Short mmCIF file of C-alpha atoms in Angstrom, two decimals:
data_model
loop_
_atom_site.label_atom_id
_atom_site.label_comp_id
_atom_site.label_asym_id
_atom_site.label_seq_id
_atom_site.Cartn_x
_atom_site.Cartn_y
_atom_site.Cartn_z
CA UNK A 1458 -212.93 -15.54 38.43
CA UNK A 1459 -212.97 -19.31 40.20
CA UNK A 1460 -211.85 -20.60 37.35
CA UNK A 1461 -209.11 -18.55 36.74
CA UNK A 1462 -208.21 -18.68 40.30
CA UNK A 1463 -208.32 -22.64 40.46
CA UNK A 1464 -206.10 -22.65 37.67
CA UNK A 1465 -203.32 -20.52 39.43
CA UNK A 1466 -203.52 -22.15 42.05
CA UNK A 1467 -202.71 -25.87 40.13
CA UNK A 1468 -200.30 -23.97 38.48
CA UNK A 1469 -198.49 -22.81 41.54
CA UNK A 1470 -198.87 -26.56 43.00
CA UNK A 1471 -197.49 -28.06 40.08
CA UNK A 1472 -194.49 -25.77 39.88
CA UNK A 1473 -194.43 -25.46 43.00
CA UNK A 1474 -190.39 -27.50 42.86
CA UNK A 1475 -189.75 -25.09 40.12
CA UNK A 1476 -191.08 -22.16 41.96
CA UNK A 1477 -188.97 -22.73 44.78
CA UNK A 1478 -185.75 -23.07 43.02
CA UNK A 1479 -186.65 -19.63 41.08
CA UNK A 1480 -187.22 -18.08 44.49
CA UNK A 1481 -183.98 -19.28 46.15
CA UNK A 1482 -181.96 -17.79 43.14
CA UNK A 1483 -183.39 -14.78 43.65
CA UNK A 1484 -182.78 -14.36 47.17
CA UNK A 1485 -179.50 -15.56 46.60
CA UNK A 1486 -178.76 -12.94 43.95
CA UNK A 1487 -180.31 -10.59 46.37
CA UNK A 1488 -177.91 -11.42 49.24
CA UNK A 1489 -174.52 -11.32 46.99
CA UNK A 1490 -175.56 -7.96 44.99
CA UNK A 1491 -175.80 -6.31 48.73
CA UNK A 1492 -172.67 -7.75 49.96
CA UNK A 1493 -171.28 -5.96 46.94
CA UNK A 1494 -172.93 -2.78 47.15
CA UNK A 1495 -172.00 -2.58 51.01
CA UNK A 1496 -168.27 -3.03 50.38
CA UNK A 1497 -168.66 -0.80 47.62
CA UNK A 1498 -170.23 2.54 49.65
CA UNK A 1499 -169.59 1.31 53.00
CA UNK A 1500 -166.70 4.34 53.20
CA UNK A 1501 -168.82 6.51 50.58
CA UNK A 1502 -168.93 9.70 52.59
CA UNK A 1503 -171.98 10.97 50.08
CA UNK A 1504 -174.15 8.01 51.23
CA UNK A 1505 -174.65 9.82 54.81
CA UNK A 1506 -177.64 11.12 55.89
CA UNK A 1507 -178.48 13.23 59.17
CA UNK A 1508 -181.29 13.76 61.21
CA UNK A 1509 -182.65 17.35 60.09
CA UNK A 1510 -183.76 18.31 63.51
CA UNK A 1511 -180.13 18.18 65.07
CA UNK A 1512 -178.19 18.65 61.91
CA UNK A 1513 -178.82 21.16 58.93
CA UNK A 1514 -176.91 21.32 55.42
CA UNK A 1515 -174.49 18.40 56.66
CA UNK A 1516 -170.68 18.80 55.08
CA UNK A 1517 -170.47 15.08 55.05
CA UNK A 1518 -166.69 15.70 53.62
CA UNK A 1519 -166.37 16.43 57.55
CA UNK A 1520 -167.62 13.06 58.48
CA UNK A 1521 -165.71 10.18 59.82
CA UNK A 1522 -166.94 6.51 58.90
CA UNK A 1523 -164.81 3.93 61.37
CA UNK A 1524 -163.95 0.48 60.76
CA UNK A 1525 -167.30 -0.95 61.84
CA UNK A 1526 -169.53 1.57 59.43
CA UNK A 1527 -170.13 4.23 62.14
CA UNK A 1528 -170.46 7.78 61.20
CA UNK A 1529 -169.09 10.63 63.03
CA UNK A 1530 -170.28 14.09 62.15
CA UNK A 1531 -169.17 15.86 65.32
CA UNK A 1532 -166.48 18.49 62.74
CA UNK A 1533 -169.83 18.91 61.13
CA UNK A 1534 -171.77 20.54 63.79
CA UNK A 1535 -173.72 17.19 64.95
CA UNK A 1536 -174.06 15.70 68.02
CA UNK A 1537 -172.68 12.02 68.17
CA UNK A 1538 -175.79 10.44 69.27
CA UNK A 1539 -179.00 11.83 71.08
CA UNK A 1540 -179.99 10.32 74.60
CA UNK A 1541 -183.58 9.57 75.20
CA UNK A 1542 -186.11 7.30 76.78
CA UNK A 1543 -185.20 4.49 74.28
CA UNK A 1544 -181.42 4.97 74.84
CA UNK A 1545 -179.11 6.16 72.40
CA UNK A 1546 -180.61 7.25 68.87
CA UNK A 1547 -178.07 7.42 66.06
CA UNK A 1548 -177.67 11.03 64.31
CA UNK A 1549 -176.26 10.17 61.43
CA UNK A 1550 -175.71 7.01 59.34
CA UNK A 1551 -173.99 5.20 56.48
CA UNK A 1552 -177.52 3.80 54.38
CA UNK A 1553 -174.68 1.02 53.21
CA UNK A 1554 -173.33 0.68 56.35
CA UNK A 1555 -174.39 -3.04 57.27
CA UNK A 1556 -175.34 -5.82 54.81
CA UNK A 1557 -178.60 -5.63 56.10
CA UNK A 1558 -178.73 -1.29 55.31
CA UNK A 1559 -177.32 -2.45 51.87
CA UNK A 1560 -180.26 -4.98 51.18
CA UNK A 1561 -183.25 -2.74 51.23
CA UNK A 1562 -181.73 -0.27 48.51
CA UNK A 1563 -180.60 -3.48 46.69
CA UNK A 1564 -184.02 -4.59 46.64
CA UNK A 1565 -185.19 -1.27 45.20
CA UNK A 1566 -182.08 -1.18 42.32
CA UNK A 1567 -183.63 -4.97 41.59
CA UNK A 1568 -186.96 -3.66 41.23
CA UNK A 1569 -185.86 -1.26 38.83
CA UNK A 1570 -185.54 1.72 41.00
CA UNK A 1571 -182.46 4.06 41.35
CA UNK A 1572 -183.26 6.85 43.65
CA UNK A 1573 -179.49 7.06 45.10
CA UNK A 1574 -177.94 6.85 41.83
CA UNK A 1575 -176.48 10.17 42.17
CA UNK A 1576 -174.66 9.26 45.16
CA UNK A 1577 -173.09 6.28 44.22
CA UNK A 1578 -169.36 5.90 43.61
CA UNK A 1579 -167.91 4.79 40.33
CA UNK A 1580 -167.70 1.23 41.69
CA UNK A 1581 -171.80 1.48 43.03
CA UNK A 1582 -172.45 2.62 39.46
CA UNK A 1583 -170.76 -0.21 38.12
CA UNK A 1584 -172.67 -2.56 39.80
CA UNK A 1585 -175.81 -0.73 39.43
CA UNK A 1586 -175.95 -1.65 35.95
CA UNK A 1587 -175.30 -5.62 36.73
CA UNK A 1588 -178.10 -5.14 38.91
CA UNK A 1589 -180.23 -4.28 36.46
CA UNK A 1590 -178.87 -6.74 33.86
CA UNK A 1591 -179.69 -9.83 37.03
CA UNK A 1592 -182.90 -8.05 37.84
CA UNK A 1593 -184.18 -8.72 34.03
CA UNK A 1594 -183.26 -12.69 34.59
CA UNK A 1595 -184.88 -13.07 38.14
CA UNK A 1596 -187.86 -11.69 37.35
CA UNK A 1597 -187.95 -13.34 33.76
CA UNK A 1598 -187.99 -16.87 35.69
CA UNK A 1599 -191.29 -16.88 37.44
CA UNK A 1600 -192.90 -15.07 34.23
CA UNK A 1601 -191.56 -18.58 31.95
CA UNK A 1602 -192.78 -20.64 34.82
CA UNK A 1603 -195.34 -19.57 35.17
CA UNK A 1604 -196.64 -19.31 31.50
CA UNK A 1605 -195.17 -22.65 31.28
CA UNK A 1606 -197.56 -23.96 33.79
CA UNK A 1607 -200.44 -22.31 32.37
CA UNK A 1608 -199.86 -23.90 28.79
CA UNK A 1609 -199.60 -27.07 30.21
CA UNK A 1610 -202.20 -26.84 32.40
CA UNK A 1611 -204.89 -25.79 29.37
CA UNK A 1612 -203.87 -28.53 27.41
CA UNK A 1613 -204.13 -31.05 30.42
CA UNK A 1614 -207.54 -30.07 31.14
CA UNK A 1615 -208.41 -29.66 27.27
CA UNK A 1616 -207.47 -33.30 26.96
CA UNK A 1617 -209.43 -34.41 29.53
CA UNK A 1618 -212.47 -32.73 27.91
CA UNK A 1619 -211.77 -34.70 24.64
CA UNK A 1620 -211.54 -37.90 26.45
CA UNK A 1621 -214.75 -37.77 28.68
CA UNK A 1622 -216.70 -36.79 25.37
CA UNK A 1623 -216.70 -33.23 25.43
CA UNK A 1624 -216.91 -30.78 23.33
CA UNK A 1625 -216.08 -27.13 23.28
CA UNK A 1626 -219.23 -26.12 21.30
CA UNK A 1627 -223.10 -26.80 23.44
CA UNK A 1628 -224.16 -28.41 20.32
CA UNK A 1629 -224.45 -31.64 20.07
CA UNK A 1630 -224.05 -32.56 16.20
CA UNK A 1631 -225.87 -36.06 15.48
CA UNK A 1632 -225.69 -37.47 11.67
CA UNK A 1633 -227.19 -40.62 10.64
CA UNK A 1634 -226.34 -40.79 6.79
CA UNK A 1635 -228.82 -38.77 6.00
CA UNK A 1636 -227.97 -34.98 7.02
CA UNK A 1637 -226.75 -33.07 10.00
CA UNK A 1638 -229.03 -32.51 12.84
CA UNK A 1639 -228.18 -29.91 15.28
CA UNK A 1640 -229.82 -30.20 19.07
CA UNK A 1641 -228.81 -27.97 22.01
CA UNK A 1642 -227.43 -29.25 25.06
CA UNK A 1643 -228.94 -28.72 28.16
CA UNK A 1644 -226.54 -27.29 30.52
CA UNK A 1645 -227.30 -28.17 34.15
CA UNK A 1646 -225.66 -25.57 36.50
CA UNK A 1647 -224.77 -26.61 40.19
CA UNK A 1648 -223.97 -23.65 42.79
CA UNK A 1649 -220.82 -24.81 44.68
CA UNK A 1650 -219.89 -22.94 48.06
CA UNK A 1651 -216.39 -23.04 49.34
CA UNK A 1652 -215.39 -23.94 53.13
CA UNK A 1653 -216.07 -20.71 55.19
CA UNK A 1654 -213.54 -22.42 57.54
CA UNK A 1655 -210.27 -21.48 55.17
CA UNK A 1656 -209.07 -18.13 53.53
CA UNK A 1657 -209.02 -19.82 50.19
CA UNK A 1658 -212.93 -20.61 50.94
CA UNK A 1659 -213.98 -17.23 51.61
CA UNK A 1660 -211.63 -15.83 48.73
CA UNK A 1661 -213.54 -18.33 46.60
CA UNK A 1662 -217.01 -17.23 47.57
CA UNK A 1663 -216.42 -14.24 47.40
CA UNK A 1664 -215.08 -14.02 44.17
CA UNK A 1665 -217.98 -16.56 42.88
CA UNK A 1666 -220.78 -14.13 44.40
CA UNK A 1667 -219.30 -11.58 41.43
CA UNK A 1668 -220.62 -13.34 38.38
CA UNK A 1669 -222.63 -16.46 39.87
CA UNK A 1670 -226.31 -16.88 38.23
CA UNK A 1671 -227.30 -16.98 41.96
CA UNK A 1672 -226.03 -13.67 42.65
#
């Protein structure tokens, strides 16, 4: 496990430019698909949803959405808004009624995950299915970066093996002319702790405890 976990960890470091460029794509592609969807189902009287204490089998083709996204069930039988000790609790609401609504069910449709895909209107449909086609090349990015990395990072290390006299075998292979001798190499193994002061420490230990000799 500490090795594999070092080597993420240079991975990350070492893409770490790459990484970040992946990440602000994403969040990019995040923040234009739910500009999209909200202008597509801000009016989308099927996207409402009521509170099923106040309001029970909703006609939402008797709701009102204003300028500003606000829904208005009262022809429906619901109050406008409930007053309690925290003020003024919405009834019922758009879920694409604000850019920030629209991002969380963007996020899901990115993630592969349709669960309002009944509701949507031709034009949410539409871009339902670009979603998915963007979600395949944002998450396809980290998964070449990263295996990228990892490549790279093998080799790197598998070169520095070579060059410090290394080998991958523990024998040692010694011919003088006259015949191959074969010796075994003694193997001299060194308990290393991590600093208990850090998260990555105690990760480390922890993980090391699992298949250390000195466990």
């Amino acid at each position: 496990y500490d090795l594999a976990l070092g080597m993420i960890d240079d991975v990350m470091y070492e893409q770490r430019g790459v990484l970040g460029t992946a990440i602000f794509v994403g969040v990019t592609v995040w923040g234009v698909l739910s500009s999209f969807f909200f202008l597509a189902e801000r009016k989308n009287l099927d996207m409402i949803y009521c509170l099923d204490s106040w309001c029970d089998d909703v006609d939402t083709s008797l709701c009102v959405i204003d300028e500003f996204g606000f829904v208005d069930c009262t022809e429906a039988g619901c109050p406008p808004s409930i007053s309690g000790d925290g003020g003024q609790e919405v009834v019922c609401w758009n879920v694409y009624q604000s850019i920030v609504f629209s991002s969380f069910w963007t996020l899901m449709e990115l993630f592969g995950e349709f669960p309002l895909v009944d509701q949507h209107s031709m034009w949410g449909k539409v871009l339902g299915t670009i979603t998915a086609v963007f979600a395949c090349a944002v998450f396809a990015l980290p998964v070449g970066i990263f295996a990228s990395g990892f490549e790279a990072q093998i080799a790197r290390r598998r070169k520095e093996k070579e060059s410090q006299g290394g080998s991958s075998s523990p024998m040692i292979v010694k011919d003088g002319g006259r015949g191959v001798e074969e010796e075994e190499t003694e193997w001299e193994i060194v308990n290393v702790v991590g600093d208990i002061s850090t998260t990555q420490g105690m990760i480390y230990n922890f993980l090391h405890l699992q298949n250390s000799p000195f466990s």
